[in-house]
Coordinates of C-alpha atoms in Angstrom, one line a residue:
Chain A
X1 CA -39.2 99.0 -228.7
X2 CA -38.4 99.9 -232.4
X3 CA -39.7 103.6 -232.6
X4 CA -41.8 104.9 -229.5
X5 CA -44.3 107.1 -229.0
X6 CA -45.3 109.4 -225.8
X7 CA -48.5 109.5 -224.1
X8 CA -50.1 111.1 -221.7
X9 CA -52.0 109.2 -219.6
X10 CA -54.6 110.3 -217.0
X11 CA -56.5 108.3 -214.6
X12 CA -60.0 108.8 -212.4
X13 CA -61.4 107.8 -209.3
X14 CA -60.9 104.4 -208.5
X15 CA -58.1 103.5 -211.2
X16 CA -56.2 106.7 -209.9
X17 CA -56.0 105.7 -206.8
X18 CA -55.2 102.2 -207.6
X19 CA -52.2 103.2 -209.6
X20 CA -51.0 106.0 -207.4
X21 CA -51.1 108.9 -210.2
X22 CA -53.5 111.3 -212.3
X23 CA -51.5 112.1 -214.7
X24 CA -48.1 110.3 -216.2
X25 CA -46.1 110.2 -219.8
X26 CA -45.3 106.9 -221.0
X27 CA -43.8 105.4 -223.5
X28 CA -45.6 102.9 -226.2
X29 CA -44.3 101.6 -229.3
X30 CA -45.7 103.2 -232.7
X31 CA -48.9 101.3 -233.8
X32 CA -50.5 100.7 -230.2
X33 CA -53.6 100.3 -229.3
X34 CA -55.6 101.5 -226.3
X35 CA -55.5 97.9 -225.0
X36 CA -51.4 98.1 -225.3
X37 CA -50.9 100.9 -223.4
X38 CA -53.2 99.9 -220.5
X39 CA -51.5 96.8 -220.6
X40 CA -48.2 99.0 -220.3
X41 CA -49.8 100.4 -217.2
X42 CA -50.6 97.0 -215.6
X43 CA -46.7 95.9 -215.7
X44 CA -45.8 99.1 -214.0
X45 CA -48.9 99.1 -211.8
X46 CA -49.7 96.0 -211.1
X47 CA -52.9 96.9 -208.4
X48 CA -54.9 98.3 -211.4
X49 CA -57.8 97.0 -212.0
X50 CA -57.1 93.8 -214.1
X51 CA -61.0 93.0 -215.6
X52 CA -60.7 95.6 -218.5
X53 CA -64.2 95.5 -219.1
X54 CA -64.8 97.3 -215.8
X55 CA -62.9 100.1 -217.7
X56 CA -64.0 102.6 -220.1
X57 CA -61.2 103.9 -222.5
X58 CA -60.6 107.7 -223.9
X59 CA -58.5 109.3 -226.9
X60 CA -58.5 112.9 -226.9
X61 CA -61.2 113.2 -224.4
X62 CA -63.6 111.5 -226.6
X63 CA -65.0 107.6 -225.9
X64 CA -62.8 105.2 -227.9
X65 CA -62.3 101.6 -228.7
X66 CA -59.5 99.3 -227.3
X67 CA -58.5 99.0 -230.8
X68 CA -58.1 102.4 -232.0
X69 CA -54.4 103.3 -232.8
X70 CA -52.6 105.9 -230.2
X71 CA -50.4 108.9 -231.7
X72 CA -47.5 110.9 -230.7
X73 CA -48.7 113.2 -228.0
X74 CA -52.0 111.7 -227.6
X75 CA -54.2 112.1 -224.1
X76 CA -55.2 108.4 -223.1
X77 CA -57.6 108.4 -219.8
X78 CA -59.1 105.3 -218.5
X79 CA -62.1 105.7 -216.3
X80 CA -64.1 103.2 -214.6
X81 CA -67.8 103.3 -215.2
X82 CA -69.6 106.9 -214.5
X83 CA -72.0 106.9 -211.0
X84 CA -75.2 105.8 -212.9
X85 CA -77.8 105.7 -210.2
X86 CA -81.5 105.5 -210.7
Chain B
X1 CA -77.1 127.0 -223.7
X2 CA -75.5 126.3 -220.6
X3 CA -73.0 123.8 -219.1
X4 CA -71.2 124.3 -216.1
X5 CA -68.5 122.2 -213.6
X6 CA -68.3 124.0 -210.3
X7 CA -67.3 123.2 -206.9
X8 CA -69.9 125.8 -205.9
X9 CA -73.5 125.4 -205.3
X10 CA -75.7 125.2 -208.4
X11 CA -78.5 127.0 -208.3
X12 CA -81.7 125.9 -209.9
X13 CA -83.2 129.1 -210.9
X14 CA -80.3 130.6 -212.4
X15 CA -80.3 127.6 -215.1
X16 CA -84.1 128.1 -215.6
X17 CA -83.4 132.0 -216.6
X18 CA -80.8 130.0 -219.0
X19 CA -83.1 128.5 -220.5
X20 CA -86.4 130.5 -220.5
X21 CA -87.1 132.4 -223.6
X22 CA -91.0 134.0 -225.2
X23 CA -91.6 130.8 -226.8
X24 CA -90.8 128.3 -224.6
X25 CA -94.4 127.0 -222.9
X26 CA -92.7 125.0 -220.1
X27 CA -89.3 124.4 -218.3
X28 CA -88.3 121.3 -216.8
X29 CA -85.4 120.7 -214.3
X30 CA -84.6 118.1 -213.0
X31 CA -82.8 118.8 -210.0
X32 CA -80.6 115.7 -208.5
X33 CA -79.9 115.9 -204.1
X34 CA -77.6 114.0 -201.8
X35 CA -79.3 111.5 -200.1
X36 CA -78.3 110.8 -196.3
X37 CA -78.9 106.9 -197.3
X38 CA -77.6 103.9 -199.4
X39 CA -77.4 100.9 -200.0
X40 CA -79.2 100.4 -196.8
X41 CA -76.9 102.6 -194.5
X42 CA -76.4 106.2 -193.9
X43 CA -74.6 108.0 -196.2
X44 CA -72.7 111.4 -194.6
X45 CA -71.4 112.9 -197.7
X46 CA -70.3 112.8 -200.9
X47 CA -67.0 113.7 -203.3
X48 CA -67.4 114.2 -206.7
X49 CA -64.5 114.2 -209.1
X50 CA -64.7 115.0 -212.9
X51 CA -62.5 114.6 -216.0
X52 CA -63.6 118.4 -216.6
X53 CA -61.7 118.5 -220.1
X54 CA -64.4 115.7 -221.6
X55 CA -67.2 116.2 -219.1
X56 CA -68.0 119.9 -220.5
X57 CA -68.0 118.8 -224.1
X58 CA -70.1 115.4 -223.2
X59 CA -72.1 117.8 -221.5
X60 CA -72.9 119.8 -224.7
X61 CA -73.4 116.5 -226.9
X62 CA -76.4 115.5 -225.1
X63 CA -78.0 118.9 -225.2
X64 CA -77.0 119.0 -228.9
X65 CA -78.7 116.1 -229.5
X66 CA -81.9 117.1 -227.2
X67 CA -82.2 119.8 -229.6
X68 CA -81.9 118.0 -232.5
X69 CA -84.6 115.4 -231.6
X70 CA -87.1 118.0 -230.1
X71 CA -86.7 121.1 -232.0
X72 CA -86.9 124.2 -229.9
X73 CA -85.5 122.9 -226.9
X74 CA -83.0 124.5 -224.8
X75 CA -81.2 123.6 -222.5
X76 CA -78.9 123.9 -219.5
X77 CA -76.7 121.3 -217.4
X78 CA -74.8 121.9 -214.5
X79 CA -73.1 119.2 -212.1
X80 CA -70.8 119.9 -208.5
X81 CA -67.6 118.5 -208.2
X82 CA -65.7 118.2 -204.6
X83 CA -67.5 117.5 -201.2
X84 CA -71.2 117.9 -200.8
X85 CA -73.3 117.5 -198.2
X86 CA -77.2 115.9 -197.7
X87 CA -79.3 117.7 -199.5
X88 CA -76.9 119.6 -201.5
X89 CA -77.8 119.5 -205.1
X90 CA -75.5 117.7 -207.2
X91 CA -76.8 118.1 -210.8
X92 CA -79.4 120.0 -212.7
X93 CA -80.5 119.4 -216.1
X94 CA -82.8 122.3 -217.5
X95 CA -85.0 121.9 -220.6
X96 CA -87.3 124.6 -222.0
X97 CA -89.9 123.5 -224.8
X98 CA -92.6 124.7 -226.4
X99 CA -95.2 122.4 -224.5
X100 CA -94.4 120.1 -221.5
X101 CA -94.9 117.0 -223.1
X102 CA -91.4 117.4 -224.8
X103 CA -89.7 119.6 -221.9
X104 CA -90.7 116.4 -219.7
X105 CA -89.8 114.0 -221.8
X106 CA -86.1 115.5 -223.1
X107 CA -85.5 116.4 -219.5
X108 CA -85.7 112.7 -219.0
X109 CA -83.9 111.9 -221.6
X110 CA -80.9 114.4 -221.1
X111 CA -80.6 113.0 -217.3
X112 CA -80.5 109.5 -217.7
X113 CA -77.7 110.0 -220.7
X114 CA -75.7 112.4 -218.6
X115 CA -76.0 109.6 -216.0
X116 CA -74.4 106.8 -218.5
X117 CA -72.0 109.5 -220.3
X118 CA -70.4 112.2 -218.5
X119 CA -67.3 111.4 -216.6
X120 CA -67.9 112.2 -213.4
X121 CA -67.6 109.8 -210.0
X122 CA -69.0 110.0 -206.8
X123 CA -67.4 108.7 -203.5
X124 CA -69.7 107.7 -201.0
X125 CA -68.9 108.4 -197.2
X126 CA -71.2 106.0 -195.3
X127 CA -71.6 103.9 -192.4
X128 CA -69.6 100.8 -193.1
X129 CA -67.3 102.4 -195.8
X130 CA -66.1 104.6 -198.6
X131 CA -66.6 103.2 -201.9
X132 CA -66.6 104.6 -205.5
X133 CA -70.4 103.9 -207.0
X134 CA -70.0 102.6 -210.4
X135 CA -73.3 102.0 -212.1
X136 CA -74.7 99.7 -209.9
X137 CA -71.4 98.5 -207.9
X138 CA -70.2 100.3 -204.8
X139 CA -66.5 99.8 -204.4
X140 CA -64.2 100.2 -201.7
X141 CA -61.9 103.1 -201.7
X142 CA -57.9 102.8 -200.9
X143 CA -57.6 106.4 -200.1

């Protein structure tokens, strides 16, 4: 890893249960995307949902695309689809 | 405008009071309540979990958009988290507007959008197990 930055990752609901944590500080390379952060997490927590289509990313409390670049100190959340209902 | 996320009971009348004003001729309130059945199974209770720091701003965004789409509308929303029993009110969307047509339309749009974009999850405790409800899917819990 060239230059590392730290982000705070938060997980909710089923993803939180799969990974076994609610919030964790993780290090990724500078220039990493949300997709890179999720891939890093899946390496350390293999039980985490493998299908990224079943996950949404949020960056600093806003829904965000997988190719969004994260910065030092950002809050990154991975969340399952919300409750829905009709 | 009022946007609440709370572990305590939510009161529709209190939300209506928050949107009532002299130029409003209509107040439309949607109350979502906990059903005793789901997917053909009986349900004993629910647990709701929220990403609170994001859920409240998302509710505020929906309220702001309602005010743009339906001029003169005022909005209040509340969602409960934690343990809920059958019959408890889990969510309220309340809209006041000059006339009923806008109040109904804005309230429906508000609850539909809340269900899609506010990060709150439902864990259903049912006769066939415990499930996270994700859109149309029910996925078994681990814990």
